[in-house]
Amino acid sequence: MPRWKSIALILVTPFCAIALATSAIAQSGAYPNRTIRMVVAFPPGGGADLTARLLAQKMGESMGQPVVVENKPGANGSIGSEVVAKSPPDGYTLLVLDRGALSINPSLYAKLPYDPLKDLAFVGIASEGPYVLVVNPSLNVKSLGELVAVSKAKPGTLNYASFGIGSLPHLNLEALNQRMGIDLVHVPYKGAAPAAQAVVAGEVGVTISSVPAVQGFIKDGRLRAIAVGADKRIALLPDVPTMTESGGGADTLIPVFFAVAAPAGTPPAVIARLNAEMKKALADPAVAEKLQNAGLEPTGSSPEQMLATVKQDTAHFSALVKQIGIKPE
């Protein structure tokens, strides 16, 4: 090889090498030609993990290469998100994260180690799950209207439980406070299960939760469901009205979602392939059934729809965090 060619190769930066390699893969149609790593920003067992494992199995079968799930939980999804944001943009490291890690974390952390809008390339929203508003039956509340009346009659005396300060349930219930002009008092717990148990035990009167987490309590009468944050009534709780039906507004109890992303700079052709494979996996009846049994609905948005949602969410939650006085850590 001529000396000038050797020098030219040495001078190619790592970034350029990655860009050239990924472009070649996309143009040749060879992607993928090795194992894909799918990082889940949360622990095993939750909605993010279930969504990832269902996608990994079906996408791997379809693309002819293994998709290996790796859980990297911590800091509300920030640890796993940072890992992927700093990975090569070659389509071989993917991220599954939730609405909070994308749209709430930027307002909660002064030095967030990733910028969702700058450091990630969005593949699409994969699944979505509504929250249900539940109360302890001792409150004698059977509707949102009655909950509002009780709260207004004795302002500041009715407490609600959340998964923690800055969590989606916390911000959703503060949004409910503002919309309905009431003063439910926040009591943070360390997780969804302790929050639900606190309402069952009567320590607090109200919470919101994913449907599967509280469905057993609702069936045996230890909790009463009064509204769901969904566009229409859901199959798991067909007798429970939506927030819109209840007068609370469609955007008050914003649902959780789980989405797929890649490092920024991932070639558009690779993103398009991954989005198509994600949608194909979600269209499988067996995948849809498993998600629905966990209180989730297959979504399969486009990258553009996901970007628009994240931008809208970020503005909404940023304003809400400032209004309720949460200081960035």
Short mmCIF file of N, CA and C in Angstrom, two decimals, residues 28-185:
data_model
loop_
_atom_site.label_atom_id
_atom_site.label_comp_id
_atom_site.label_asym_id
_atom_site.label_seq_id
_atom_site.Cartn_x
_atom_site.Cartn_y
_atom_site.Cartn_z
N SER A 28 -25.41 -1.20 1.83
CA SER A 28 -25.24 -2.56 1.30
C SER A 28 -26.41 -3.45 1.64
N GLY A 29 -27.22 -3.02 2.59
CA GLY A 29 -28.33 -3.86 3.01
C GLY A 29 -27.90 -5.00 3.91
N ALA A 30 -26.67 -4.92 4.41
CA ALA A 30 -26.14 -6.01 5.22
C ALA A 30 -26.55 -5.93 6.68
N TYR A 31 -27.13 -4.80 7.07
CA TYR A 31 -27.51 -4.65 8.48
C TYR A 31 -28.74 -5.48 8.79
N PRO A 32 -28.72 -6.22 9.91
CA PRO A 32 -27.60 -6.42 10.82
C PRO A 32 -26.79 -7.66 10.44
N ASN A 33 -25.52 -7.64 10.76
CA ASN A 33 -24.68 -8.81 10.48
C ASN A 33 -24.01 -9.36 11.72
N ARG A 34 -24.48 -8.90 12.89
CA ARG A 34 -24.00 -9.44 14.16
C ARG A 34 -25.02 -9.14 15.26
N THR A 35 -24.72 -9.59 16.46
CA THR A 35 -25.64 -9.45 17.59
C THR A 35 -25.94 -7.99 17.90
N ILE A 36 -27.20 -7.72 18.18
CA ILE A 36 -27.65 -6.38 18.60
C ILE A 36 -27.86 -6.39 20.11
N ARG A 37 -27.38 -5.36 20.77
CA ARG A 37 -27.52 -5.22 22.22
C ARG A 37 -28.66 -4.25 22.51
N MET A 38 -29.64 -4.70 23.29
CA MET A 38 -30.78 -3.85 23.64
C MET A 38 -30.72 -3.55 25.14
N VAL A 39 -30.33 -2.34 25.48
CA VAL A 39 -30.18 -1.92 26.88
C VAL A 39 -31.52 -1.44 27.41
N VAL A 40 -31.94 -1.99 28.54
CA VAL A 40 -33.16 -1.56 29.22
C VAL A 40 -32.74 -0.70 30.40
N ALA A 41 -33.26 0.51 30.48
CA ALA A 41 -32.83 1.47 31.50
C ALA A 41 -33.48 1.24 32.85
N PHE A 42 -34.15 0.09 33.02
CA PHE A 42 -34.87 -0.21 34.26
C PHE A 42 -34.65 -1.67 34.65
N PRO A 43 -35.01 -2.05 35.88
CA PRO A 43 -34.76 -3.41 36.34
C PRO A 43 -35.63 -4.44 35.61
N PRO A 44 -35.28 -5.72 35.73
CA PRO A 44 -36.11 -6.79 35.17
C PRO A 44 -37.49 -6.80 35.83
N GLY A 45 -38.48 -7.22 35.08
CA GLY A 45 -39.80 -7.45 35.66
C GLY A 45 -40.84 -6.39 35.40
N GLY A 46 -40.43 -5.20 34.98
CA GLY A 46 -41.40 -4.14 34.74
C GLY A 46 -41.84 -4.04 33.29
N GLY A 47 -42.58 -2.97 32.98
CA GLY A 47 -43.10 -2.79 31.64
C GLY A 47 -42.03 -2.58 30.59
N ALA A 48 -40.97 -1.86 30.95
CA ALA A 48 -39.86 -1.63 30.01
C ALA A 48 -39.18 -2.96 29.68
N ASP A 49 -38.95 -3.76 30.69
CA ASP A 49 -38.27 -5.05 30.50
C ASP A 49 -39.13 -6.00 29.66
N LEU A 50 -40.43 -6.05 29.96
CA LEU A 50 -41.32 -6.92 29.19
C LEU A 50 -41.36 -6.48 27.73
N THR A 51 -41.52 -5.19 27.50
CA THR A 51 -41.55 -4.67 26.13
C THR A 51 -40.27 -5.03 25.39
N ALA A 52 -39.14 -4.82 26.05
CA ALA A 52 -37.84 -5.10 25.42
C ALA A 52 -37.69 -6.58 25.07
N ARG A 53 -38.05 -7.45 25.97
CA ARG A 53 -37.84 -8.88 25.74
C ARG A 53 -38.76 -9.42 24.65
N LEU A 54 -39.97 -8.91 24.59
CA LEU A 54 -40.87 -9.32 23.51
C LEU A 54 -40.35 -8.83 22.16
N LEU A 55 -39.88 -7.58 22.12
CA LEU A 55 -39.33 -7.04 20.89
C LEU A 55 -38.06 -7.77 20.49
N ALA A 56 -37.19 -8.01 21.46
CA ALA A 56 -35.91 -8.65 21.17
C ALA A 56 -36.10 -10.01 20.52
N GLN A 57 -37.01 -10.79 21.05
CA GLN A 57 -37.24 -12.13 20.51
C GLN A 57 -37.74 -12.06 19.07
N LYS A 58 -38.77 -11.26 18.83
CA LYS A 58 -39.38 -11.21 17.50
C LYS A 58 -38.49 -10.50 16.49
N MET A 59 -37.85 -9.41 16.90
CA MET A 59 -36.98 -8.69 15.99
C MET A 59 -35.76 -9.52 15.63
N GLY A 60 -35.24 -10.27 16.61
CA GLY A 60 -34.10 -11.13 16.34
C GLY A 60 -34.44 -12.23 15.34
N GLU A 61 -35.62 -12.82 15.52
CA GLU A 61 -36.06 -13.87 14.59
C GLU A 61 -36.21 -13.30 13.18
N SER A 62 -36.79 -12.12 13.09
CA SER A 62 -37.05 -11.53 11.78
C SER A 62 -35.77 -11.09 11.07
N MET A 63 -34.83 -10.52 11.84
CA MET A 63 -33.62 -9.98 11.23
C MET A 63 -32.50 -11.01 11.09
N GLY A 64 -32.68 -12.18 11.70
CA GLY A 64 -31.69 -13.23 11.54
C GLY A 64 -30.45 -13.05 12.37
N GLN A 65 -30.50 -12.17 13.37
CA GLN A 65 -29.39 -11.96 14.29
C GLN A 65 -29.94 -11.85 15.71
N PRO A 66 -29.20 -12.36 16.72
CA PRO A 66 -29.70 -12.27 18.09
C PRO A 66 -29.82 -10.82 18.56
N VAL A 67 -30.87 -10.55 19.32
CA VAL A 67 -31.02 -9.27 20.01
C VAL A 67 -30.99 -9.60 21.50
N VAL A 68 -29.92 -9.18 22.17
CA VAL A 68 -29.67 -9.56 23.56
C VAL A 68 -30.07 -8.41 24.49
N VAL A 69 -30.94 -8.69 25.45
CA VAL A 69 -31.41 -7.68 26.40
C VAL A 69 -30.45 -7.58 27.57
N GLU A 70 -30.11 -6.36 27.93
CA GLU A 70 -29.21 -6.09 29.06
C GLU A 70 -29.82 -5.00 29.93
N ASN A 71 -30.12 -5.30 31.19
CA ASN A 71 -30.71 -4.31 32.10
C ASN A 71 -29.62 -3.47 32.74
N LYS A 72 -29.78 -2.15 32.64
CA LYS A 72 -28.86 -1.21 33.30
C LYS A 72 -29.70 -0.15 34.02
N PRO A 73 -30.29 -0.52 35.17
CA PRO A 73 -31.18 0.41 35.87
C PRO A 73 -30.42 1.43 36.71
N GLY A 74 -31.16 2.44 37.15
CA GLY A 74 -30.61 3.41 38.08
C GLY A 74 -30.90 4.84 37.66
N ALA A 75 -31.09 5.72 38.67
CA ALA A 75 -31.28 7.15 38.46
C ALA A 75 -32.41 7.45 37.49
N ASN A 76 -33.55 6.79 37.70
CA ASN A 76 -34.73 7.02 36.86
C ASN A 76 -34.47 6.81 35.38
N GLY A 77 -33.63 5.84 35.08
CA GLY A 77 -33.35 5.52 33.68
C GLY A 77 -32.13 6.21 33.11
N SER A 78 -31.49 7.07 33.90
CA SER A 78 -30.38 7.87 33.38
C SER A 78 -29.13 7.03 33.10
N ILE A 79 -28.88 6.00 33.90
CA ILE A 79 -27.65 5.22 33.74
C ILE A 79 -27.66 4.47 32.40
N GLY A 80 -28.72 3.74 32.15
CA GLY A 80 -28.82 3.02 30.88
C GLY A 80 -28.86 3.95 29.69
N SER A 81 -29.55 5.08 29.85
CA SER A 81 -29.64 6.04 28.74
C SER A 81 -28.27 6.61 28.40
N GLU A 82 -27.47 6.90 29.41
CA GLU A 82 -26.14 7.44 29.17
C GLU A 82 -25.27 6.42 28.44
N VAL A 83 -25.37 5.15 28.83
CA VAL A 83 -24.58 4.10 28.19
C VAL A 83 -24.85 4.07 26.69
N VAL A 84 -26.12 4.12 26.32
CA VAL A 84 -26.47 4.04 24.90
C VAL A 84 -26.12 5.34 24.18
N ALA A 85 -26.37 6.48 24.83
CA ALA A 85 -26.07 7.76 24.20
C ALA A 85 -24.60 7.88 23.83
N LYS A 86 -23.73 7.22 24.58
CA LYS A 86 -22.28 7.30 24.34
C LYS A 86 -21.74 6.11 23.55
N SER A 87 -22.63 5.27 23.03
CA SER A 87 -22.22 4.11 22.23
C SER A 87 -22.07 4.50 20.76
N PRO A 88 -21.34 3.70 19.99
CA PRO A 88 -21.21 3.97 18.55
C PRO A 88 -22.58 3.97 17.87
N PRO A 89 -22.81 4.91 16.97
CA PRO A 89 -24.12 4.99 16.28
C PRO A 89 -24.19 4.07 15.07
N ASP A 90 -24.08 2.78 15.35
CA ASP A 90 -24.00 1.80 14.25
C ASP A 90 -25.20 0.86 14.18
N GLY A 91 -26.20 1.09 15.06
CA GLY A 91 -27.38 0.24 15.04
C GLY A 91 -27.26 -1.03 15.85
N TYR A 92 -26.13 -1.21 16.54
CA TYR A 92 -25.94 -2.44 17.30
C TYR A 92 -26.08 -2.23 18.81
N THR A 93 -26.41 -1.02 19.24
CA THR A 93 -26.75 -0.75 20.63
C THR A 93 -28.04 0.05 20.65
N LEU A 94 -29.08 -0.53 21.21
CA LEU A 94 -30.39 0.11 21.28
C LEU A 94 -30.76 0.35 22.74
N LEU A 95 -31.75 1.19 22.95
CA LEU A 95 -32.19 1.57 24.29
C LEU A 95 -33.70 1.45 24.39
N VAL A 96 -34.17 0.87 25.48
CA VAL A 96 -35.59 0.90 25.82
C VAL A 96 -35.74 1.71 27.10
N LEU A 97 -36.50 2.78 27.03
CA LEU A 97 -36.67 3.67 28.16
C LEU A 97 -38.12 4.16 28.21
N ASP A 98 -38.43 4.92 29.26
CA ASP A 98 -39.83 5.33 29.44
C ASP A 98 -40.01 6.82 29.24
N ARG A 99 -41.23 7.24 29.42
CA ARG A 99 -41.60 8.65 29.22
C ARG A 99 -40.80 9.56 30.16
N GLY A 100 -40.64 9.10 31.40
CA GLY A 100 -39.93 9.92 32.38
C GLY A 100 -38.48 10.16 32.03
N ALA A 101 -37.78 9.11 31.60
CA ALA A 101 -36.37 9.25 31.25
C ALA A 101 -36.17 10.18 30.06
N LEU A 102 -37.17 10.25 29.20
CA LEU A 102 -37.09 11.10 28.02
C LEU A 102 -37.50 12.54 28.30
N SER A 103 -38.57 12.72 29.08
CA SER A 103 -39.20 14.04 29.15
C SER A 103 -39.24 14.67 30.53
N ILE A 104 -39.02 13.88 31.59
CA ILE A 104 -39.05 14.44 32.95
C ILE A 104 -37.64 14.63 33.50
N ASN A 105 -36.75 13.67 33.26
CA ASN A 105 -35.39 13.75 33.79
C ASN A 105 -34.68 15.05 33.45
N PRO A 106 -34.84 15.61 32.23
CA PRO A 106 -34.15 16.87 31.96
C PRO A 106 -34.52 18.01 32.91
N SER A 107 -35.68 17.94 33.53
CA SER A 107 -36.09 18.97 34.49
C SER A 107 -35.72 18.63 35.92
N LEU A 108 -35.37 17.36 36.17
CA LEU A 108 -35.07 16.91 37.54
C LEU A 108 -33.60 16.94 37.88
N TYR A 109 -32.75 16.84 36.87
CA TYR A 109 -31.31 16.73 37.11
C TYR A 109 -30.58 17.90 36.45
N ALA A 110 -29.82 18.63 37.27
CA ALA A 110 -29.09 19.78 36.76
C ALA A 110 -27.99 19.37 35.80
N LYS A 111 -27.40 18.20 36.02
CA LYS A 111 -26.32 17.71 35.17
C LYS A 111 -26.66 16.33 34.63
N LEU A 112 -27.70 16.26 33.87
CA LEU A 112 -28.10 15.00 33.25
C LEU A 112 -27.01 14.58 32.25
N PRO A 113 -26.53 13.32 32.35
CA PRO A 113 -25.40 12.92 31.50
C PRO A 113 -25.76 12.64 30.04
N TYR A 114 -26.98 12.92 29.65
CA TYR A 114 -27.41 12.77 28.26
C TYR A 114 -28.50 13.77 27.98
N ASP A 115 -28.61 14.18 26.74
CA ASP A 115 -29.69 15.05 26.30
C ASP A 115 -30.56 14.23 25.36
N PRO A 116 -31.79 13.89 25.77
CA PRO A 116 -32.62 13.01 24.94
C PRO A 116 -32.80 13.50 23.50
N LEU A 117 -32.91 14.81 23.33
CA LEU A 117 -33.17 15.35 22.00
C LEU A 117 -31.91 15.49 21.15
N LYS A 118 -30.74 15.52 21.80
CA LYS A 118 -29.49 15.69 21.06
C LYS A 118 -28.66 14.40 20.96
N ASP A 119 -28.76 13.56 21.98
CA ASP A 119 -27.88 12.40 22.07
C ASP A 119 -28.52 11.08 21.65
N LEU A 120 -29.81 11.11 21.34
CA LEU A 120 -30.51 9.89 20.96
C LEU A 120 -31.21 10.07 19.62
N ALA A 121 -31.28 8.98 18.87
CA ALA A 121 -32.07 8.91 17.65
C ALA A 121 -33.28 8.04 17.95
N PHE A 122 -34.48 8.56 17.74
CA PHE A 122 -35.69 7.85 18.13
C PHE A 122 -36.11 6.83 17.07
N VAL A 123 -36.40 5.62 17.56
CA VAL A 123 -36.91 4.55 16.69
C VAL A 123 -38.43 4.56 16.71
N GLY A 124 -39.02 4.68 17.90
CA GLY A 124 -40.47 4.75 18.01
C GLY A 124 -40.97 4.33 19.38
N ILE A 125 -42.18 4.75 19.70
CA ILE A 125 -42.85 4.32 20.93
C ILE A 125 -43.43 2.93 20.68
N ALA A 126 -43.09 1.99 21.56
CA ALA A 126 -43.48 0.59 21.36
C ALA A 126 -44.77 0.23 22.08
N SER A 127 -44.91 0.67 23.33
CA SER A 127 -46.09 0.30 24.11
C SER A 127 -46.48 1.43 25.04
N GLU A 128 -47.73 1.41 25.45
CA GLU A 128 -48.26 2.47 26.30
C GLU A 128 -49.25 1.87 27.29
N GLY A 129 -49.22 2.38 28.53
CA GLY A 129 -50.12 1.86 29.55
C GLY A 129 -50.79 2.95 30.33
N PRO A 130 -52.13 2.94 30.44
CA PRO A 130 -52.83 3.99 31.18
C PRO A 130 -52.70 3.81 32.68
N TYR A 131 -52.82 4.90 33.37
CA TYR A 131 -52.90 4.87 34.83
C TYR A 131 -54.37 4.87 35.25
N VAL A 132 -54.62 4.26 36.40
CA VAL A 132 -55.97 4.28 36.96
C VAL A 132 -55.91 5.03 38.29
N LEU A 133 -56.89 5.89 38.51
CA LEU A 133 -57.00 6.66 39.75
C LEU A 133 -57.82 5.84 40.74
N VAL A 134 -57.21 5.51 41.90
CA VAL A 134 -57.87 4.67 42.89
C VAL A 134 -57.90 5.35 44.25
N VAL A 135 -58.90 4.99 45.03
CA VAL A 135 -59.05 5.55 46.38
C VAL A 135 -59.33 4.43 47.37
N ASN A 136 -59.08 4.73 48.63
CA ASN A 136 -59.50 3.82 49.69
C ASN A 136 -61.02 3.93 49.84
N PRO A 137 -61.73 2.80 49.87
CA PRO A 137 -63.20 2.85 49.95
C PRO A 137 -63.74 3.61 51.15
N SER A 138 -62.94 3.76 52.21
CA SER A 138 -63.40 4.48 53.40
C SER A 138 -63.67 5.95 53.13
N LEU A 139 -63.16 6.46 52.00
CA LEU A 139 -63.42 7.86 51.66
C LEU A 139 -64.86 8.07 51.20
N ASN A 140 -65.56 6.98 50.86
CA ASN A 140 -66.93 7.07 50.33
C ASN A 140 -66.98 7.94 49.07
N VAL A 141 -65.96 7.75 48.23
CA VAL A 141 -65.86 8.49 46.97
C VAL A 141 -66.02 7.50 45.84
N LYS A 142 -66.95 7.78 44.91
CA LYS A 142 -67.21 6.85 43.81
C LYS A 142 -66.96 7.47 42.43
N SER A 143 -66.52 8.72 42.40
CA SER A 143 -66.27 9.38 41.12
C SER A 143 -65.25 10.48 41.33
N LEU A 144 -64.71 10.97 40.23
CA LEU A 144 -63.77 12.10 40.31
C LEU A 144 -64.46 13.32 40.89
N GLY A 145 -65.70 13.54 40.48
CA GLY A 145 -66.43 14.69 41.00
C GLY A 145 -66.57 14.64 42.51
N GLU A 146 -66.83 13.46 43.05
CA GLU A 146 -66.96 13.32 44.51
C GLU A 146 -65.61 13.51 45.20
N LEU A 147 -64.53 13.04 44.56
CA LEU A 147 -63.19 13.25 45.13
C LEU A 147 -62.88 14.74 45.19
N VAL A 148 -63.21 15.45 44.15
CA VAL A 148 -62.98 16.89 44.13
C VAL A 148 -63.79 17.58 45.23
N ALA A 149 -65.04 17.16 45.40
CA ALA A 149 -65.89 17.77 46.43
C ALA A 149 -65.34 17.54 47.83
N VAL A 150 -64.87 16.32 48.09
CA VAL A 150 -64.31 16.01 49.42
C VAL A 150 -63.06 16.83 49.67
N SER A 151 -62.21 16.94 48.63
CA SER A 151 -60.97 17.70 48.79
C SER A 151 -61.24 19.18 49.01
N LYS A 152 -62.21 19.74 48.30
CA LYS A 152 -62.52 21.16 48.46
C LYS A 152 -63.19 21.46 49.79
N ALA A 153 -63.91 20.46 50.32
CA ALA A 153 -64.56 20.67 51.62
C ALA A 153 -63.54 20.76 52.75
N LYS A 154 -62.42 20.03 52.61
CA LYS A 154 -61.37 20.04 53.62
C LYS A 154 -60.00 20.16 52.95
N PRO A 155 -59.67 21.35 52.46
CA PRO A 155 -58.41 21.52 51.71
C PRO A 155 -57.17 21.12 52.51
N GLY A 156 -56.26 20.40 51.85
CA GLY A 156 -54.99 20.05 52.48
C GLY A 156 -55.05 18.90 53.46
N THR A 157 -56.19 18.24 53.58
CA THR A 157 -56.30 17.13 54.55
C THR A 157 -56.28 15.76 53.88
N LEU A 158 -56.42 15.71 52.57
CA LEU A 158 -56.45 14.44 51.85
C LEU A 158 -55.11 14.22 51.16
N ASN A 159 -54.46 13.09 51.46
CA ASN A 159 -53.13 12.80 50.93
C ASN A 159 -53.19 11.84 49.75
N TYR A 160 -52.18 11.91 48.90
CA TYR A 160 -52.03 10.93 47.82
C TYR A 160 -50.62 10.37 47.81
N ALA A 161 -50.50 9.14 47.35
CA ALA A 161 -49.21 8.46 47.28
C ALA A 161 -48.69 8.46 45.85
N SER A 162 -47.38 8.58 45.70
CA SER A 162 -46.75 8.44 44.39
C SER A 162 -45.55 7.52 44.50
N PHE A 163 -44.90 7.25 43.36
CA PHE A 163 -43.71 6.39 43.34
C PHE A 163 -42.47 7.14 43.80
N GLY A 164 -42.58 8.47 43.96
CA GLY A 164 -41.43 9.27 44.36
C GLY A 164 -41.51 10.66 43.77
N ILE A 165 -40.74 11.58 44.32
CA ILE A 165 -40.74 12.96 43.86
C ILE A 165 -40.27 13.03 42.40
N GLY A 166 -41.06 13.69 41.57
CA GLY A 166 -40.71 13.83 40.17
C GLY A 166 -41.13 12.67 39.29
N SER A 167 -41.74 11.65 39.89
CA SER A 167 -42.21 10.52 39.10
C SER A 167 -43.43 10.94 38.28
N LEU A 168 -43.74 10.17 37.25
CA LEU A 168 -44.90 10.49 36.42
C LEU A 168 -46.20 10.53 37.24
N PRO A 169 -46.44 9.56 38.15
CA PRO A 169 -47.64 9.67 38.99
C PRO A 169 -47.67 10.95 39.83
N HIS A 170 -46.52 11.35 40.38
CA HIS A 170 -46.46 12.59 41.16
C HIS A 170 -46.89 13.78 40.31
N LEU A 171 -46.28 13.91 39.12
CA LEU A 171 -46.59 15.05 38.26
C LEU A 171 -48.02 14.99 37.73
N ASN A 172 -48.50 13.79 37.44
CA ASN A 172 -49.88 13.66 36.99
C ASN A 172 -50.88 14.12 38.04
N LEU A 173 -50.63 13.76 39.29
CA LEU A 173 -51.57 14.14 40.35
C LEU A 173 -51.45 15.63 40.69
N GLU A 174 -50.28 16.19 40.52
CA GLU A 174 -50.16 17.65 40.68
C GLU A 174 -50.89 18.36 39.56
N ALA A 175 -50.84 17.79 38.36
CA ALA A 175 -51.61 18.36 37.24
C ALA A 175 -53.11 18.28 37.53
N LEU A 176 -53.54 17.18 38.17
CA LEU A 176 -54.94 17.05 38.56
C LEU A 176 -55.31 18.11 39.59
N ASN A 177 -54.42 18.34 40.57
CA ASN A 177 -54.64 19.41 41.54
C ASN A 177 -54.91 20.73 40.85
N GLN A 178 -54.05 21.06 39.89
CA GLN A 178 -54.16 22.35 39.22
C GLN A 178 -55.42 22.44 38.37
N ARG A 179 -55.70 21.38 37.63
CA ARG A 179 -56.86 21.42 36.73
C ARG A 179 -58.17 21.51 37.52
N MET A 180 -58.26 20.76 38.63
CA MET A 180 -59.52 20.70 39.36
C MET A 180 -59.60 21.70 40.51
N GLY A 181 -58.51 22.45 40.75
CA GLY A 181 -58.51 23.44 41.81
C GLY A 181 -58.60 22.84 43.20
N ILE A 182 -57.90 21.72 43.40
CA ILE A 182 -57.94 21.04 44.70
C ILE A 182 -56.53 20.99 45.30
N ASP A 183 -56.43 20.44 46.52
CA ASP A 183 -55.16 20.45 47.24
C ASP A 183 -54.90 19.08 47.87
N LEU A 184 -54.73 18.07 46.99
CA LEU A 184 -54.29 16.76 47.49
C LEU A 184 -52.82 16.88 47.86
N VAL A 185 -52.44 16.34 49.02
CA VAL A 185 -51.08 16.51 49.53
C VAL A 185 -50.23 15.29 49.18
#
